[in-house]
Amino acid sequence: MRSAPTILHLDMDAFYASVEQASKPSLRGKAVVVGGLGPRGVVATASYEARVFGVHSAMPMAQARRLAPHAACLVPRFAFYRSLSEQVMGLLKALSPLVEPLSLDEAFVDLEAAGAAWDEPSARRVGARLRADIREVTGLTGSVGLAASKMLAKIASERAKPDGLVVIEPGTERALLGPLSVRTLPGVGPATGDHLRRAGIHTVQELAEAGEDELVRLLGKAHGHALYAMALAHDDRPVVAEREAKSVSVEDTYDVDIHDRVRVGTEVRRLADRCVRRLRGAGLSGRTIVLKVRRYDFSTLTRSETLRGPTDDPAVVREAAARLLDSVDTTGGVRLLGVGVTGLADYTQEDLFAQAAGEREEPSPEEPDATPVPEDRPPPERRWPAGHDVWHTEFGHGWVQGSGLGRVTVRFETPGSPPGRVRTFRTDDPGLRPADPLPLVRGGDAGDDGAQPAADGTG
């Protein structure tokens, strides 16, 4: 453990939703939900105003609409989020060569590595300056935690939310951790938390009092040792500089073997959704879906399926995992299940728009369709994802509020304008085109200046 709080954890506040509010003056201070709008859509991020109604990430979008019926529900603009994330990560890398991104909106920084901070006052100054720089460059807010370890820095940033800074000074860690729930510690998920609760262990203090031998007996050697050390505030994990991920996966171990085939299928679908959330959080997509099954006799099977192209569509991953499960005999019981994605790639905008709209491109046939197409057949209707940028030849830059029944409703406003007026057009209006996002801060480099529609029409 270090003697100074020189590990920094940054977590941008409700990142996707905050970007949308900053882009759209009419949504500032209002409930905003970002995610898939299709029948199986899932919430990616909810603004703090929406969280008041119980909306949270990973919730089905249909449930979010019921909880917050007046919220603006928008399709993600991942390419824009990535551009803003790159600006934030650039600020972090100017502080230290050791930056460990966890997702588009979250990272650890080792401030000691480049001498940026060496004690509590210098670390606090760096954190305060970073928050000011993020606001100046992006127009967004982030919460900063500073501590002598990664675990405590992350806990500090969570306590700082929203838009704050918390420093945990060395020597105060045990007193801070003691009354917190065991779920606060890394590696304590729902299954482990329930297992500890049944053993009468609810808080970190109770975890420490149980002793290392008892935790090893309850959780196994590796997990028991690790959790006991963390309960004592010992966390020597280093900040690891950015490296290319080779796979994204999640798995759960069950206290009691699962024999019900329907339950096994339900767990696989749930794991597939969690895996996709991690995949999207890292700004990635992947081609190969992997299923891991550890059976009652500890035999472990893996099955994989490679798709035609990379995806981050939860429906695609769920269906592939279900097909893989069909090839595995689980009648004796299942101890562990896992779903992963390999063959990772960066997002492509074309994939993003199709997936965010809840659509999947059908594989092209091997042979061309010989059926003649009437020359007077109307062209396919253009699609206008809610929240995405558009340009109209008469009214300028705006964003899609919604579309359907051959109509698209657009609110014409920009990040620096007052709330704008709403107009409705035919979906095939020749004056309406997709556009690139505008920078949130004047002089910013995310997007273009909005004077022209996007050259490729993707936004």
GROMACS .gro file of C-alpha atoms in nm:
model
  459
    1MET     CA    1   0.000   0.000   0.000
    2ARG     CA    2   0.117   0.351  -0.076
    3SER     CA    3   0.167   0.622   0.180
    4ALA     CA    4  -0.015   0.885  -0.031
    5PRO     CA    5  -0.347   0.889  -0.223
    6THR     CA    6  -0.181   0.891  -0.566
    7ILE     CA    7  -0.408   0.649  -0.752
    8LEU     CA    8  -0.689   0.836  -0.924
    9HIS     CA    9  -1.015   0.687  -1.048
   10LEU     CA   10  -1.226   0.890  -1.289
   11ASP     CA   11  -1.588   0.801  -1.363
   12MET     CA   12  -1.780   1.028  -1.598
   13ASP     CA   13  -2.127   1.111  -1.469
   14ALA     CA   14  -2.410   0.924  -1.652
   15PHE     CA   15  -2.188   0.955  -1.958
   16TYR     CA   16  -2.416   0.871  -2.254
   17ALA     CA   17  -2.715   1.051  -2.104
   18SER     CA   18  -2.505   1.354  -2.008
   19VAL     CA   19  -2.373   1.378  -2.364
   20GLU     CA   20  -2.730   1.379  -2.494
   21GLN     CA   21  -2.837   1.648  -2.248
   22ALA     CA   22  -2.536   1.862  -2.337
   23SER     CA   23  -2.616   1.821  -2.707
   24LYS     CA   24  -2.985   1.901  -2.673
   25PRO     CA   25  -3.079   2.211  -2.469
   26SER     CA   26  -3.443   2.103  -2.447
   27LEU     CA   27  -3.341   1.790  -2.249
   28ARG     CA   28  -3.125   1.957  -1.984
   29GLY     CA   29  -3.258   1.888  -1.636
   30LYS     CA   30  -3.502   1.629  -1.771
   31ALA     CA   31  -3.520   1.250  -1.764
   32VAL     CA   32  -3.319   1.092  -2.047
   33VAL     CA   33  -3.279   0.720  -2.114
   34VAL     CA   34  -3.028   0.592  -2.371
   35GLY     CA   35  -3.049   0.238  -2.507
   36GLY     CA   36  -3.208   0.006  -2.760
   37LEU     CA   37  -3.564   0.101  -2.847
   38GLY     CA   38  -3.664  -0.232  -3.003
   39PRO     CA   39  -3.888  -0.489  -2.830
   40ARG     CA   40  -3.587  -0.640  -2.650
   41GLY     CA   41  -3.399  -0.313  -2.600
   42VAL     CA   42  -3.195  -0.259  -2.282
   43VAL     CA   43  -3.106   0.066  -2.103
   44ALA     CA   44  -2.741   0.162  -2.153
   45THR     CA   45  -2.747   0.474  -1.932
   46ALA     CA   46  -3.008   0.684  -1.756
   47SER     CA   47  -2.970   1.045  -1.650
   48TYR     CA   48  -2.986   1.126  -1.280
   49GLU     CA   49  -3.333   1.274  -1.339
   50ALA     CA   50  -3.449   0.936  -1.476
   51ARG     CA   51  -3.285   0.743  -1.191
   52VAL     CA   52  -3.520   0.917  -0.948
   53PHE     CA   53  -3.799   0.704  -1.102
   54GLY     CA   54  -3.601   0.382  -1.057
   55VAL     CA   55  -3.456   0.359  -1.408
   56HIS     CA   56  -3.105   0.211  -1.424
   57SER     CA   57  -2.866   0.057  -1.673
   58ALA     CA   58  -2.928  -0.303  -1.788
   59MET     CA   59  -3.303  -0.261  -1.728
   60PRO     CA   60  -3.535  -0.361  -2.015
   61MET     CA   61  -3.632  -0.046  -2.204
   62ALA     CA   62  -4.000  -0.142  -2.182
   63GLN     CA   63  -3.977  -0.134  -1.802
   64ALA     CA   64  -3.791   0.199  -1.811
   65ARG     CA   65  -4.071   0.350  -2.022
   66ARG     CA   66  -4.328   0.234  -1.768
   67LEU     CA   67  -4.133   0.381  -1.476
   68ALA     CA   68  -4.058   0.711  -1.649
   69PRO     CA   69  -4.323   0.757  -1.921
   70HIS     CA   70  -4.222   1.118  -1.988
   71ALA     CA   71  -3.851   1.043  -2.030
   72ALA     CA   72  -3.681   1.103  -2.364
   73CYS     CA   73  -3.571   0.760  -2.491
   74LEU     CA   74  -3.283   0.787  -2.739
   75VAL     CA   75  -3.080   0.551  -2.955
   76PRO     CA   76  -2.706   0.558  -2.863
   77ARG     CA   77  -2.458   0.756  -3.076
   78PHE     CA   78  -2.155   0.541  -2.998
   79ALA     CA   79  -1.919   0.702  -3.247
   80PHE     CA   80  -1.978   1.041  -3.085
   81TYR     CA   81  -1.937   0.899  -2.734
   82ARG     CA   82  -1.608   0.743  -2.842
   83SER     CA   83  -1.479   1.076  -2.977
   84LEU     CA   84  -1.553   1.247  -2.646
   85SER     CA   85  -1.400   0.956  -2.454
   86GLU     CA   86  -1.080   0.998  -2.654
   87GLN     CA   87  -1.064   1.363  -2.547
   88VAL     CA   88  -1.103   1.265  -2.180
   89MET     CA   89  -0.848   0.984  -2.206
   90GLY     CA   90  -0.608   1.232  -2.368
   91LEU     CA   91  -0.632   1.452  -2.058
   92LEU     CA   92  -0.556   1.150  -1.838
   93LYS     CA   93  -0.255   1.049  -2.047
   94ALA     CA   94  -0.118   1.400  -2.012
   95LEU     CA   95  -0.103   1.335  -1.636
   96SER     CA   96   0.070   0.998  -1.642
   97PRO     CA   97   0.197   0.725  -1.874
   98LEU     CA   98   0.006   0.472  -1.662
   99VAL     CA   99  -0.362   0.503  -1.754
  100GLU     CA  100  -0.586   0.197  -1.730
  101PRO     CA  101  -0.917   0.250  -1.912
  102LEU     CA  102  -1.202   0.030  -1.790
  103SER     CA  103  -1.460   0.153  -2.041
  104LEU     CA  104  -1.534   0.462  -2.249
  105ASP     CA  105  -1.611   0.664  -1.937
  106GLU     CA  106  -1.396   0.517  -1.661
  107ALA     CA  107  -1.022   0.480  -1.593
  108PHE     CA  108  -0.751   0.451  -1.329
  109VAL     CA  109  -0.443   0.678  -1.334
  110ASP     CA  110  -0.117   0.630  -1.144
  111LEU     CA  111  -0.018   0.986  -1.052
  112GLU     CA  112   0.314   0.879  -0.901
  113ALA     CA  113   0.442   0.737  -1.231
  114ALA     CA  114   0.527   1.078  -1.377
  115GLY     CA  115   0.558   1.273  -1.052
  116ALA     CA  116   0.220   1.441  -1.101
  117ALA     CA  117   0.142   1.394  -0.730
  118TRP     CA  118   0.334   1.275  -0.426
  119ASP     CA  119   0.111   1.357  -0.126
  120GLU     CA  120  -0.250   1.437  -0.037
  121PRO     CA  121  -0.245   1.813  -0.124
  122SER     CA  122  -0.076   1.758  -0.462
  123ALA     CA  123  -0.312   1.471  -0.548
  124ARG     CA  124  -0.614   1.682  -0.456
  125ARG     CA  125  -0.488   1.967  -0.678
  126VAL     CA  126  -0.444   1.728  -0.972
  127GLY     CA  127  -0.796   1.589  -0.924
  128ALA     CA  128  -0.952   1.934  -0.908
  129ARG     CA  129  -0.763   2.051  -1.214
  130LEU     CA  130  -0.863   1.738  -1.409
  131ARG     CA  131  -1.232   1.793  -1.337
  132ALA     CA  132  -1.203   2.156  -1.453
  133ASP     CA  133  -1.016   2.052  -1.769
  134ILE     CA  134  -1.280   1.789  -1.855
  135ARG     CA  135  -1.555   2.047  -1.821
  136GLU     CA  136  -1.364   2.299  -2.033
  137VAL     CA  137  -1.275   2.055  -2.311
  138THR     CA  138  -1.595   1.849  -2.330
  139GLY     CA  139  -1.862   2.042  -2.141
  140LEU     CA  140  -1.923   1.730  -1.930
  141THR     CA  141  -1.866   1.641  -1.564
  142GLY     CA  142  -1.674   1.358  -1.406
  143SER     CA  143  -1.631   1.234  -1.051
  144VAL     CA  144  -1.282   1.172  -0.914
  145GLY     CA  145  -1.168   0.940  -0.636
  146LEU     CA  146  -0.815   0.949  -0.492
  147ALA     CA  147  -0.666   0.684  -0.265
  148ALA     CA  148  -0.362   0.466  -0.205
  149SER     CA  149  -0.511   0.168  -0.395
  150LYS     CA  150  -0.733   0.098  -0.694
  151MET     CA  151  -1.010  -0.053  -0.482
  152LEU     CA  152  -1.034   0.251  -0.257
  153ALA     CA  153  -0.999   0.502  -0.541
  154LYS     CA  154  -1.301   0.346  -0.711
  155ILE     CA  155  -1.499   0.352  -0.387
  156ALA     CA  156  -1.402   0.718  -0.346
  157SER     CA  157  -1.523   0.815  -0.695
  158GLU     CA  158  -1.854   0.641  -0.628
  159ARG     CA  159  -1.895   0.846  -0.310
  160ALA     CA  160  -1.807   1.161  -0.508
  161LYS     CA  161  -2.093   1.123  -0.757
  162PRO     CA  162  -2.218   1.327  -0.921
  163ASP     CA  163  -1.959   1.589  -1.017
  164GLY     CA  164  -1.742   1.569  -0.706
  165LEU     CA  165  -1.401   1.475  -0.568
  166VAL     CA  166  -1.333   1.251  -0.267
  167VAL     CA  167  -0.991   1.171  -0.118
  168ILE     CA  168  -0.942   0.872   0.112
  169GLU     CA  169  -0.633   0.946   0.317
  170PRO     CA  170  -0.399   0.659   0.406
  171GLY     CA  171  -0.466   0.535   0.758
  172THR     CA  172  -0.843   0.590   0.739
  173GLU     CA  173  -0.922   0.296   0.507
  174ARG     CA  174  -1.027   0.038   0.770
  175ALA     CA  175  -1.264   0.280   0.942
  176LEU     CA  176  -1.420   0.369   0.607
  177LEU     CA  177  -1.457   0.013   0.481
  178GLY     CA  178  -1.582  -0.146   0.804
  179PRO     CA  179  -1.954  -0.057   0.789
  180LEU     CA  180  -1.985  -0.098   0.411
  181SER     CA  181  -2.162  -0.393   0.252
  182VAL     CA  182  -1.943  -0.683   0.137
  183ARG     CA  183  -2.082  -0.616  -0.213
  184THR     CA  184  -1.865  -0.303  -0.215
  185LEU     CA  185  -1.550  -0.512  -0.262
  186PRO     CA  186  -1.431  -0.618  -0.610
  187GLY     CA  187  -1.514  -0.981  -0.681
  188VAL     CA  188  -1.821  -0.995  -0.457
  189GLY     CA  189  -2.113  -1.039  -0.693
  190PRO     CA  190  -2.470  -1.149  -0.618
  191ALA     CA  191  -2.383  -1.520  -0.575
  192THR     CA  192  -2.084  -1.461  -0.345
  193GLY     CA  193  -2.277  -1.193  -0.156
  194ASP     CA  194  -2.566  -1.433  -0.091
  195HIS     CA  195  -2.324  -1.707   0.015
  196LEU     CA  196  -2.161  -1.473   0.268
  197ARG     CA  197  -2.498  -1.347   0.390
  198ARG     CA  198  -2.608  -1.703   0.463
  199ALA     CA  199  -2.291  -1.738   0.669
  200GLY     CA  200  -2.389  -1.429   0.868
  201ILE     CA  201  -2.138  -1.196   0.700
  202HIS     CA  202  -2.291  -0.871   0.579
  203THR     CA  203  -2.029  -0.598   0.621
  204VAL     CA  204  -1.660  -0.563   0.541
  205GLN     CA  205  -1.585  -0.551   0.915
  206GLU     CA  206  -1.761  -0.885   0.963
  207LEU     CA  207  -1.562  -1.019   0.669
  208ALA     CA  208  -1.236  -0.919   0.840
  209GLU     CA  209  -1.352  -1.062   1.173
  210ALA     CA  210  -1.441  -1.396   1.014
  211GLY     CA  211  -1.072  -1.454   0.951
  212GLU     CA  212  -0.879  -1.583   0.652
  213ASP     CA  213  -0.925  -1.955   0.729
  214GLU     CA  214  -1.302  -1.921   0.745
  215LEU     CA  215  -1.318  -1.727   0.418
  216VAL     CA  216  -1.099  -1.987   0.246
  217ARG     CA  217  -1.334  -2.258   0.374
  218LEU     CA  218  -1.639  -2.069   0.247
  219LEU     CA  219  -1.508  -1.939  -0.085
  220GLY     CA  220  -1.201  -2.139  -0.180
  221LYS     CA  221  -0.832  -2.063  -0.147
  222ALA     CA  222  -0.783  -1.792  -0.412
  223HIS     CA  223  -1.107  -1.603  -0.352
  224GLY     CA  224  -1.088  -1.634   0.026
  225HIS     CA  225  -0.730  -1.500   0.043
  226ALA     CA  226  -0.811  -1.210  -0.191
  227LEU     CA  227  -1.126  -1.100  -0.007
  228TYR     CA  228  -0.959  -1.119   0.334
  229ALA     CA  229  -0.679  -0.893   0.211
  230MET     CA  230  -0.928  -0.644   0.068
  231ALA     CA  231  -1.130  -0.646   0.391
  232LEU     CA  232  -0.810  -0.530   0.561
  233ALA     CA  233  -0.778  -0.256   0.294
  234HIS     CA  234  -0.480  -0.434   0.134
  235ASP     CA  235  -0.485  -0.394  -0.243
  236ASP     CA  236  -0.154  -0.389  -0.426
  237ARG     CA  237  -0.289  -0.424  -0.780
  238PRO     CA  238  -0.091  -0.191  -1.008
  239VAL     CA  239  -0.239   0.046  -1.262
  240VAL     CA  240  -0.178  -0.128  -1.593
  241ALA     CA  241  -0.134   0.081  -1.907
  242GLU     CA  242  -0.384   0.031  -2.186
  243ARG     CA  243  -0.354  -0.296  -2.369
  244GLU     CA  244  -0.559  -0.458  -2.639
  245ALA     CA  245  -0.835  -0.681  -2.508
  246LYS     CA  246  -0.849  -1.031  -2.657
  247SER     CA  247  -1.189  -1.129  -2.522
  248VAL     CA  248  -1.481  -1.012  -2.312
  249SER     CA  249  -1.659  -1.266  -2.095
  250VAL     CA  250  -1.871  -1.315  -1.784
  251GLU     CA  251  -1.943  -1.623  -1.578
  252ASP     CA  252  -2.130  -1.726  -1.264
  253THR     CA  253  -2.067  -2.012  -1.024
  254TYR     CA  254  -2.377  -2.149  -0.851
  255ASP     CA  255  -2.391  -2.259  -0.488
  256VAL     CA  256  -2.630  -2.540  -0.582
  257ASP     CA  257  -2.606  -2.727  -0.911
  258ILE     CA  258  -2.874  -2.627  -1.160
  259HIS     CA  259  -3.066  -2.924  -1.302
  260ASP     CA  260  -3.363  -2.749  -1.461
  261ARG     CA  261  -3.289  -2.706  -1.832
  262VAL     CA  262  -3.520  -2.404  -1.854
  263ARG     CA  263  -3.330  -2.236  -1.569
  264VAL     CA  264  -2.999  -2.313  -1.743
  265GLY     CA  265  -3.128  -2.147  -2.060
  266THR     CA  266  -3.245  -1.843  -1.863
  267GLU     CA  267  -2.903  -1.809  -1.699
  268VAL     CA  268  -2.726  -1.830  -2.035
  269ARG     CA  269  -2.946  -1.553  -2.178
  270ARG     CA  270  -2.877  -1.337  -1.871
  271LEU     CA  271  -2.503  -1.394  -1.903
  272ALA     CA  272  -2.516  -1.310  -2.273
  273ASP     CA  273  -2.678  -0.976  -2.193
  274ARG     CA  274  -2.415  -0.899  -1.926
  275CYS     CA  275  -2.138  -0.988  -2.169
  276VAL     CA  276  -2.279  -0.751  -2.431
  277ARG     CA  277  -2.299  -0.470  -2.176
  278ARG     CA  278  -1.928  -0.515  -2.104
  279LEU     CA  279  -1.854  -0.538  -2.474
  280ARG     CA  280  -2.036  -0.212  -2.544
  281GLY     CA  281  -1.883  -0.048  -2.241
  282ALA     CA  282  -1.540  -0.119  -2.391
  283GLY     CA  283  -1.650   0.017  -2.729
  284LEU     CA  284  -1.599  -0.320  -2.900
  285SER     CA  285  -1.781  -0.583  -3.102
  286GLY     CA  286  -1.683  -0.945  -3.169
  287ARG     CA  287  -1.725  -1.231  -3.414
  288THR     CA  288  -1.695  -1.547  -3.203
  289ILE     CA  289  -1.942  -1.640  -2.928
  290VAL     CA  290  -1.813  -1.881  -2.662
  291LEU     CA  291  -2.018  -2.082  -2.412
  292LYS     CA  292  -1.852  -2.235  -2.103
  293VAL     CA  293  -2.026  -2.503  -1.897
  294ARG     CA  294  -1.882  -2.669  -1.586
  295ARG     CA  295  -2.092  -2.972  -1.498
  296TYR     CA  296  -2.170  -3.143  -1.169
  297ASP     CA  297  -1.858  -3.365  -1.198
  298PHE     CA  298  -1.630  -3.058  -1.253
  299SER     CA  299  -1.582  -3.145  -1.620
  300THR     CA  300  -1.568  -2.820  -1.819
  301LEU     CA  301  -1.693  -2.791  -2.176
  302THR     CA  302  -1.656  -2.499  -2.413
  303ARG     CA  303  -1.843  -2.448  -2.737
  304SER     CA  304  -1.798  -2.164  -2.986
  305GLU     CA  305  -1.962  -2.025  -3.297
  306THR     CA  306  -1.810  -1.771  -3.535
  307LEU     CA  307  -2.048  -1.525  -3.701
  308ARG     CA  308  -2.021  -1.370  -4.046
  309GLY     CA  309  -1.914  -1.038  -3.895
  310PRO     CA  310  -1.858  -0.865  -3.559
  311THR     CA  311  -2.162  -0.780  -3.350
  312ASP     CA  312  -2.260  -0.619  -3.023
  313ASP     CA  313  -2.629  -0.703  -3.066
  314PRO     CA  314  -2.759  -0.874  -2.749
  315ALA     CA  315  -3.018  -1.069  -2.949
  316VAL     CA  316  -2.748  -1.212  -3.176
  317VAL     CA  317  -2.528  -1.312  -2.881
  318ARG     CA  318  -2.823  -1.461  -2.692
  319GLU     CA  319  -2.932  -1.669  -2.990
  320ALA     CA  320  -2.580  -1.793  -3.062
  321ALA     CA  321  -2.528  -1.889  -2.696
  322ALA     CA  322  -2.863  -2.073  -2.696
  323ARG     CA  323  -2.759  -2.270  -3.006
  324LEU     CA  324  -2.432  -2.364  -2.838
  325LEU     CA  325  -2.619  -2.475  -2.526
  326ASP     CA  326  -2.829  -2.712  -2.738
  327SER     CA  327  -2.513  -2.916  -2.801
  328VAL     CA  328  -2.432  -2.964  -2.431
  329ASP     CA  329  -2.582  -3.228  -2.202
  330THR     CA  330  -2.668  -3.066  -1.868
  331THR     CA  331  -2.891  -3.340  -1.724
  332GLY     CA  332  -2.649  -3.416  -1.438
  333GLY     CA  333  -2.644  -3.054  -1.321
  334VAL     CA  334  -2.443  -2.740  -1.387
  335ARG     CA  335  -2.200  -2.571  -1.143
  336LEU     CA  336  -2.080  -2.283  -1.361
  337LEU     CA  337  -2.192  -2.107  -1.678
  338GLY     CA  338  -2.011  -1.845  -1.881
  339VAL     CA  339  -2.060  -1.652  -2.204
  340GLY     CA  340  -1.781  -1.473  -2.386
  341VAL     CA  341  -1.703  -1.295  -2.711
  342THR     CA  342  -1.368  -1.313  -2.891
  343GLY     CA  343  -1.241  -1.195  -3.228
  344LEU     CA  344  -1.286  -0.838  -3.106
  345ALA     CA  345  -1.308  -0.536  -3.333
  346ASP     CA  346  -1.384  -0.166  -3.301
  347TYR     CA  347  -1.737  -0.052  -3.376
  348THR     CA  348  -1.833   0.041  -3.727
  349GLN     CA  349  -2.097   0.308  -3.760
  350GLU     CA  350  -2.302   0.099  -4.000
  351ASP     CA  351  -2.316  -0.182  -3.746
  352LEU     CA  352  -2.400   0.059  -3.467
  353PHE     CA  353  -2.698   0.219  -3.633
  354ALA     CA  354  -2.844  -0.114  -3.742
  355GLN     CA  355  -2.796  -0.268  -3.399
  356ALA     CA  356  -2.916   0.033  -3.200
  357ALA     CA  357  -3.236   0.035  -3.404
  358GLY     CA  358  -3.292  -0.328  -3.311
  359GLU     CA  359  -3.230  -0.453  -3.662
  360ARG     CA  360  -2.999  -0.723  -3.794
  361GLU     CA  361  -2.868  -0.735  -4.144
  362GLU     CA  362  -2.975  -1.058  -4.314
  363PRO     CA  363  -2.697  -1.260  -4.479
  364SER     CA  364  -2.679  -1.192  -4.849
  365PRO     CA  365  -2.795  -1.489  -5.058
  366GLU     CA  366  -2.535  -1.697  -5.239
  367GLU     CA  367  -2.719  -1.653  -5.567
  368PRO     CA  368  -2.877  -1.327  -5.685
  369ASP     CA  369  -3.253  -1.314  -5.668
  370ALA     CA  370  -3.386  -1.377  -6.016
  371THR     CA  371  -3.728  -1.232  -5.936
  372PRO     CA  372  -3.777  -0.917  -6.145
  373VAL     CA  373  -3.833  -0.599  -5.945
  374PRO     CA  374  -4.098  -0.365  -6.086
  375GLU     CA  375  -3.942  -0.040  -6.195
  376ASP     CA  376  -4.212   0.163  -6.023
  377ARG     CA  377  -4.161  -0.005  -5.683
  378PRO     CA  378  -4.108   0.272  -5.421
  379PRO     CA  379  -3.765   0.294  -5.254
  380PRO     CA  380  -3.736   0.162  -4.898
  381GLU     CA  381  -3.838   0.409  -4.628
  382ARG     CA  382  -3.547   0.596  -4.471
  383ARG     CA  383  -3.499   0.532  -4.101
  384TRP     CA  384  -3.445   0.808  -3.849
  385PRO     CA  385  -3.315   0.682  -3.509
  386ALA     CA  386  -3.442   0.883  -3.212
  387GLY     CA  387  -3.177   1.125  -3.084
  388HIS     CA  388  -2.960   1.120  -3.396
  389ASP     CA  389  -2.848   1.434  -3.575
  390VAL     CA  390  -3.009   1.569  -3.892
  391TRP     CA  391  -2.978   1.870  -4.118
  392HIS     CA  392  -3.261   2.042  -4.304
  393THR     CA  393  -3.194   2.275  -4.594
  394GLU     CA  394  -3.433   2.536  -4.454
  395PHE     CA  395  -3.414   2.493  -4.075
  396GLY     CA  396  -3.052   2.380  -4.022
  397HIS     CA  397  -2.925   2.140  -3.757
  398GLY     CA  398  -3.157   1.937  -3.537
  399TRP     CA  399  -3.216   1.594  -3.387
  400VAL     CA  400  -3.483   1.329  -3.429
  401GLN     CA  401  -3.746   1.320  -3.157
  402GLY     CA  402  -3.926   1.026  -3.313
  403SER     CA  403  -4.050   0.872  -3.634
  404GLY     CA  404  -4.323   0.642  -3.761
  405LEU     CA  405  -4.614   0.614  -3.999
  406GLY     CA  406  -4.415   0.787  -4.270
  407ARG     CA  407  -4.337   1.093  -4.056
  408VAL     CA  408  -4.029   1.211  -3.866
  409THR     CA  409  -4.038   1.475  -3.592
  410VAL     CA  410  -3.730   1.695  -3.552
  411ARG     CA  411  -3.633   1.951  -3.289
  412PHE     CA  412  -3.406   2.218  -3.435
  413GLU     CA  413  -3.145   2.322  -3.178
  414THR     CA  414  -2.771   2.302  -3.118
  415PRO     CA  415  -2.558   2.268  -2.803
  416GLY     CA  416  -2.516   2.646  -2.780
  417SER     CA  417  -2.870   2.750  -2.871
  418PRO     CA  418  -3.184   2.792  -2.661
  419PRO     CA  419  -3.437   2.506  -2.674
  420GLY     CA  420  -3.553   2.485  -3.033
  421ARG     CA  421  -3.878   2.447  -3.224
  422VAL     CA  422  -4.025   2.114  -3.330
  423ARG     CA  423  -4.132   2.037  -3.687
  424THR     CA  424  -4.262   1.726  -3.858
  425PHE     CA  425  -4.168   1.606  -4.209
  426ARG     CA  426  -4.229   1.313  -4.437
  427THR     CA  427  -3.959   1.049  -4.388
  428ASP     CA  428  -3.864   1.093  -4.755
  429ASP     CA  429  -3.845   1.474  -4.738
  430PRO     CA  430  -3.566   1.564  -4.986
  431GLY     CA  431  -3.450   1.854  -4.767
  432LEU     CA  432  -3.377   1.633  -4.465
  433ARG     CA  433  -3.049   1.442  -4.428
  434PRO     CA  434  -2.852   1.268  -4.152
  435ALA     CA  435  -2.578   1.491  -4.010
  436ASP     CA  436  -2.266   1.470  -3.796
  437PRO     CA  437  -2.290   1.561  -3.425
  438LEU     CA  438  -2.188   1.911  -3.327
  439PRO     CA  439  -1.913   1.969  -3.068
  440LEU     CA  440  -2.047   2.025  -2.718
  441VAL     CA  441  -1.802   2.310  -2.654
  442ARG     CA  442  -1.731   2.587  -2.901
  443GLY     CA  443  -1.401   2.510  -3.066
  444GLY     CA  444  -1.421   2.139  -2.972
  445ASP     CA  445  -1.315   1.876  -3.224
  446ALA     CA  446  -1.590   1.619  -3.176
  447GLY     CA  447  -1.805   1.621  -3.485
  448ASP     CA  448  -1.792   1.910  -3.733
  449ASP     CA  449  -1.929   2.262  -3.730
  450GLY     CA  450  -2.274   2.151  -3.838
  451ALA     CA  451  -2.272   2.366  -4.150
  452GLN     CA  452  -2.319   2.069  -4.379
  453PRO     CA  453  -2.482   1.726  -4.353
  454ALA     CA  454  -2.261   1.421  -4.314
  455ALA     CA  455  -2.093   1.331  -4.640
  456ASP     CA  456  -2.169   0.960  -4.602
  457GLY     CA  457  -2.509   1.006  -4.447
  458THR     CA  458  -2.428   0.801  -4.137
  459GLY     CA  459  -2.397   1.080  -3.880
   0.00000   0.00000   0.00000
